[in-house]
PDB file of C-alpha atoms in Angstrom:
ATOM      1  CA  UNK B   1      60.705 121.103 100.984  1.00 56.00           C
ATOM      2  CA  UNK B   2      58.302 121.017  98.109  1.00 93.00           C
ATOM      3  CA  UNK B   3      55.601 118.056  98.633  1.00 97.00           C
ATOM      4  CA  UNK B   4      56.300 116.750  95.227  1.00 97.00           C
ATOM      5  CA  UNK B   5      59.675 115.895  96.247  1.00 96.00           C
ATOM      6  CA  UNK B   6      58.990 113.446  98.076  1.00 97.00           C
ATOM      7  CA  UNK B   7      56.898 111.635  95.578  1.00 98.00           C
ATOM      8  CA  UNK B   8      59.873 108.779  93.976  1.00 98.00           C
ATOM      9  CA  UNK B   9      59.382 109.556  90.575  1.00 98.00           C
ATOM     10  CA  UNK B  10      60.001 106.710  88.130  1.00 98.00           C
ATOM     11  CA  UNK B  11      63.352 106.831  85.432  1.00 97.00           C
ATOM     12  CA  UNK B  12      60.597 108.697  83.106  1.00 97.00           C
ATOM     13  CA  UNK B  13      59.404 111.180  85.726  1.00 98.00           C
ATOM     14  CA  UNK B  14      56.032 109.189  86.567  1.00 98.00           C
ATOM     15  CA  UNK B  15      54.458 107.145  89.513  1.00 98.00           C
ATOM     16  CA  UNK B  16      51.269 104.840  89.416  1.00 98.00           C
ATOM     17  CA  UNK B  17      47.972 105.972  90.675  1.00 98.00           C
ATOM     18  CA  UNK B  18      45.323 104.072  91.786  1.00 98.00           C
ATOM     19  CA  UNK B  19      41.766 105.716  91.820  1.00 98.00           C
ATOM     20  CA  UNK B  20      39.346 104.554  94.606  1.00 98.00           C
ATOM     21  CA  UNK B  21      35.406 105.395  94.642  1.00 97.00           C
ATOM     22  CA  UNK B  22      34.643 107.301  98.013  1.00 97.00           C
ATOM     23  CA  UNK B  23      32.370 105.408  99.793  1.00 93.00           C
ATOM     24  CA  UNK B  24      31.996 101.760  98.386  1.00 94.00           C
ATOM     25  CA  UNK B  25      36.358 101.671  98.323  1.00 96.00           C
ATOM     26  CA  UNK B  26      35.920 100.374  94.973  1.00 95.00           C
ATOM     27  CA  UNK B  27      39.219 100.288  92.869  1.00 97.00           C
ATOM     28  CA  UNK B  28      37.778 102.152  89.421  1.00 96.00           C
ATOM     29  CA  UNK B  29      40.977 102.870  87.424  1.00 96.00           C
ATOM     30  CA  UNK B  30      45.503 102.694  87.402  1.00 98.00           C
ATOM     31  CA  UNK B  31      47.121 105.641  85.716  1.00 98.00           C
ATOM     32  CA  UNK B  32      50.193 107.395  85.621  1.00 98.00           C
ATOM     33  CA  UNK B  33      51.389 110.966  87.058  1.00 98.00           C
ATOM     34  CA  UNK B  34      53.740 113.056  86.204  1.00 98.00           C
ATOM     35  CA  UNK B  35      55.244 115.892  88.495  1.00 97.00           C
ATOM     36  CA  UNK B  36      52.798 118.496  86.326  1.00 97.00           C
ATOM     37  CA  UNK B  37      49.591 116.040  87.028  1.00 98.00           C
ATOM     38  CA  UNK B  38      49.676 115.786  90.645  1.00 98.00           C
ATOM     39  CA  UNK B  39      50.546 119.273  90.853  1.00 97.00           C
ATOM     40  CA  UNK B  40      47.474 120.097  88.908  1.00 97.00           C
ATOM     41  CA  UNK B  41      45.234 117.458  90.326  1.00 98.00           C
ATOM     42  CA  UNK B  42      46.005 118.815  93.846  1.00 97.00           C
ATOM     43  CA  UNK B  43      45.327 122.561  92.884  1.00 97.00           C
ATOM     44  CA  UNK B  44      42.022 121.782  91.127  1.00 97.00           C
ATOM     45  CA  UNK B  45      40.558 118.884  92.798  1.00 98.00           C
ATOM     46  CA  UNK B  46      40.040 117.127  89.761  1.00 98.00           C
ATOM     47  CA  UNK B  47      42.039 114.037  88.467  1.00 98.00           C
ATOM     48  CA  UNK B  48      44.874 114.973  85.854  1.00 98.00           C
ATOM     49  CA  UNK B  49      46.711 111.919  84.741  1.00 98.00           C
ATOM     50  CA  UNK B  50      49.876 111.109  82.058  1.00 98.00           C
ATOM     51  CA  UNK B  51      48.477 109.534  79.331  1.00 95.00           C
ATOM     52  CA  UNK B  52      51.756 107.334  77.755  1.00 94.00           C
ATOM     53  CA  UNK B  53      50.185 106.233  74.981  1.00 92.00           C
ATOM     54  CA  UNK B  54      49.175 110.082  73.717  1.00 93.00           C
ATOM     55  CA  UNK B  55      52.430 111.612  75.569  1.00 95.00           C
ATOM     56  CA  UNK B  56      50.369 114.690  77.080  1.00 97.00           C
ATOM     57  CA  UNK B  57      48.453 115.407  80.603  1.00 97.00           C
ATOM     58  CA  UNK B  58      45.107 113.941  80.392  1.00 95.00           C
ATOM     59  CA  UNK B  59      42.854 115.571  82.556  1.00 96.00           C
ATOM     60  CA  UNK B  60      39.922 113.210  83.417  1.00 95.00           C
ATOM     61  CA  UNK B  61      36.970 113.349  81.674  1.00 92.00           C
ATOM     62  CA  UNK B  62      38.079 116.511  79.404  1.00 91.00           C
ATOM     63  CA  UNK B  63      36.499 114.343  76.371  1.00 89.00           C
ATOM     64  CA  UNK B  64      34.117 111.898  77.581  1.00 91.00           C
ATOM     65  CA  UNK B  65      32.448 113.944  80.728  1.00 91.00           C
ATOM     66  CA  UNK B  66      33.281 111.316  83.393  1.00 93.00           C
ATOM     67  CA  UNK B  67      35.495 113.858  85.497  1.00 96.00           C
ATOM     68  CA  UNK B  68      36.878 112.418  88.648  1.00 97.00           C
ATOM     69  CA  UNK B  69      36.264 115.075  91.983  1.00 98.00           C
ATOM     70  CA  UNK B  70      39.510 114.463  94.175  1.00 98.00           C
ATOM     71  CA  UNK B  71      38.915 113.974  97.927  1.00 98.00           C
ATOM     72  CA  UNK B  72      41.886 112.695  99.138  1.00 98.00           C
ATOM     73  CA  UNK B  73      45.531 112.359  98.017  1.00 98.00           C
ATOM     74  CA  UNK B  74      47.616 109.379  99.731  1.00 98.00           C
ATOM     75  CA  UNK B  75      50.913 108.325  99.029  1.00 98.00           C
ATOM     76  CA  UNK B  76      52.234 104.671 100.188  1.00 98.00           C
ATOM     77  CA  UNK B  77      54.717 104.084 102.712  1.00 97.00           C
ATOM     78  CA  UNK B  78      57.587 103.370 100.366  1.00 97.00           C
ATOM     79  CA  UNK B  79      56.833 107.124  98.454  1.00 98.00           C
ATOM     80  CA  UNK B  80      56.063 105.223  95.071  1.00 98.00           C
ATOM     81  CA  UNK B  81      52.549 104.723  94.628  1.00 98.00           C
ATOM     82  CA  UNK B  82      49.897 107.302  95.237  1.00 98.00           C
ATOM     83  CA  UNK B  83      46.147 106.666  96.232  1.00 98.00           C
ATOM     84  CA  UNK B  84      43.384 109.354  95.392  1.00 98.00           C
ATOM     85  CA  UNK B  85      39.955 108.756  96.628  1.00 98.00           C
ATOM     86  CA  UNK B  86      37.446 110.167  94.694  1.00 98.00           C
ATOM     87  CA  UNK B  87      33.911 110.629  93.131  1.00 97.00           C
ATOM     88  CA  UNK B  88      33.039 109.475  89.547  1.00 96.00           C
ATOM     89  CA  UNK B  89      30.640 112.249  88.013  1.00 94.00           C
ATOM     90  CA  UNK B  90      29.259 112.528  84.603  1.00 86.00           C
ATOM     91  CA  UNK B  91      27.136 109.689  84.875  1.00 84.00           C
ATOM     92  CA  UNK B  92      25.060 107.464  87.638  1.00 84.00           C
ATOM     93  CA  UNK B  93      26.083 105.784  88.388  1.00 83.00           C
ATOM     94  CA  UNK B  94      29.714 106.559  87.140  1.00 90.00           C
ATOM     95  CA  UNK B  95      31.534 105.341  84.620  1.00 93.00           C
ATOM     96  CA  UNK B  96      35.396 105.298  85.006  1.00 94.00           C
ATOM     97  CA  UNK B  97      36.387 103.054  81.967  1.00 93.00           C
ATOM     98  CA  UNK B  98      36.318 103.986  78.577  1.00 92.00           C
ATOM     99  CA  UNK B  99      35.003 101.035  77.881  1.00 93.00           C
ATOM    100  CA  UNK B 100      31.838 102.561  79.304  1.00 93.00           C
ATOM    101  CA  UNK B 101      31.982 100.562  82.573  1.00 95.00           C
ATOM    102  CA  UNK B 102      31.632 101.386  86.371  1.00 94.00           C
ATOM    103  CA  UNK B 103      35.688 100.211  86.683  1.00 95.00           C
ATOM    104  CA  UNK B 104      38.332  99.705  84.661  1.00 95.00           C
ATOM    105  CA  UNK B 105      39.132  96.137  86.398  1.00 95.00           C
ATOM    106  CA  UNK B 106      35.941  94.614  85.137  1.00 96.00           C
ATOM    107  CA  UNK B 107      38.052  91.152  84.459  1.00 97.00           C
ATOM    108  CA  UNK B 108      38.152  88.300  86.577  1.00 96.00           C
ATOM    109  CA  UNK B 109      40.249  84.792  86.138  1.00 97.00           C
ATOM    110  CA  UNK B 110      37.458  82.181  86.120  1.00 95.00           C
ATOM    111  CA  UNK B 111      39.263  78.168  85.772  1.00 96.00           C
ATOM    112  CA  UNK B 112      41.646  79.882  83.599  1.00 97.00           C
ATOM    113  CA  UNK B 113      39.606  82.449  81.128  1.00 96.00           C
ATOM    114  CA  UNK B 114      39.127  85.796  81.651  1.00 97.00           C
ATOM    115  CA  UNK B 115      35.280  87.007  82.018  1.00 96.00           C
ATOM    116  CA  UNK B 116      33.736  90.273  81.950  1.00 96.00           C
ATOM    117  CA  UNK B 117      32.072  91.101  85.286  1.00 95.00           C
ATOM    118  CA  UNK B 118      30.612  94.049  85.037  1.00 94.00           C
ATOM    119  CA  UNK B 119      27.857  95.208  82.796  1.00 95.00           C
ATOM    120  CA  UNK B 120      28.635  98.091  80.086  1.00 95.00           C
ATOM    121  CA  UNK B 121      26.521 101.499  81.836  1.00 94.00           C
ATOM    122  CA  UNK B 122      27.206 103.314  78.926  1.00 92.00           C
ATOM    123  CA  UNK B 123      27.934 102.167  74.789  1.00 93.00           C
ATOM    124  CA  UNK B 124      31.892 103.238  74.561  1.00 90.00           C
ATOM    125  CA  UNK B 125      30.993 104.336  71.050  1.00 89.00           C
ATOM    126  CA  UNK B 126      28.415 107.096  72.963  1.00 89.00           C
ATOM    127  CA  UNK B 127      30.788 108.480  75.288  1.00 87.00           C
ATOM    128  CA  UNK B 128      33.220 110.347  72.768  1.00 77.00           C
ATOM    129  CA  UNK B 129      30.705 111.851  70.331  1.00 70.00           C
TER     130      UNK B 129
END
């Protein structure tokens, strides 16, 4: 049996990612995969995600230099979620978000408002020139 079969693909052909930094375990990004992605991500060691809002693969990094080196791929009990551990390069220390931050989940509920967290590493407008 091919290992992608056992992923449990979504009604669109996707499942969730989660991307965790080796080493401090911190939770940088969520993205989508599609069969293609994880194919590719496994073969070259670098993330390749879906992107939904542009319809195409999106591999990591291809615009703004913050690629993500794959370590590990892990896959939840339930065969619906998949976990890859890896390294943020391109920047140090890296930069994950587009927003030019260290994670994507740089929002935290404070007595009901939301408040950045996390400073910006890198001006947003910077990273895609």
């Amino acid at each position: 049996m091919n290992w992608l079969d056992e992923v449990k693909w979504d009604d669109k052909g996707l499942v969730p990612v989660i991307a965790q930094e080796l080493g401090t375990g911190d939770v940088l990004m969520f993205a989508w995969m599609n069969r293609e992605a994880l194919a590719l991500t496994a073969e070259r060691g670098q993330a390749v995600y879906w992107s939904r809002s542009r319809n195409k693969l999106w591999h990591k990094g291809e615009e703004s230099g913050h690629f993500q080196q794959v370590h590990a791929i892990r896959m939840d009990c339930d065969n619906d979620v998949v976990l890859l551990t890896i390294t943020q390069l391109g920047h140090e220390p890296g930069i994950a978000c587009h927003t030019g931050r260290h994670s994507c989940f740089f929002q935290k509920l404070e007595n009901g408002v939301w408040s950045a967290t996390e400073p910006v590493l890198k001006d947003p407008a910077k990273i895609y020139e």
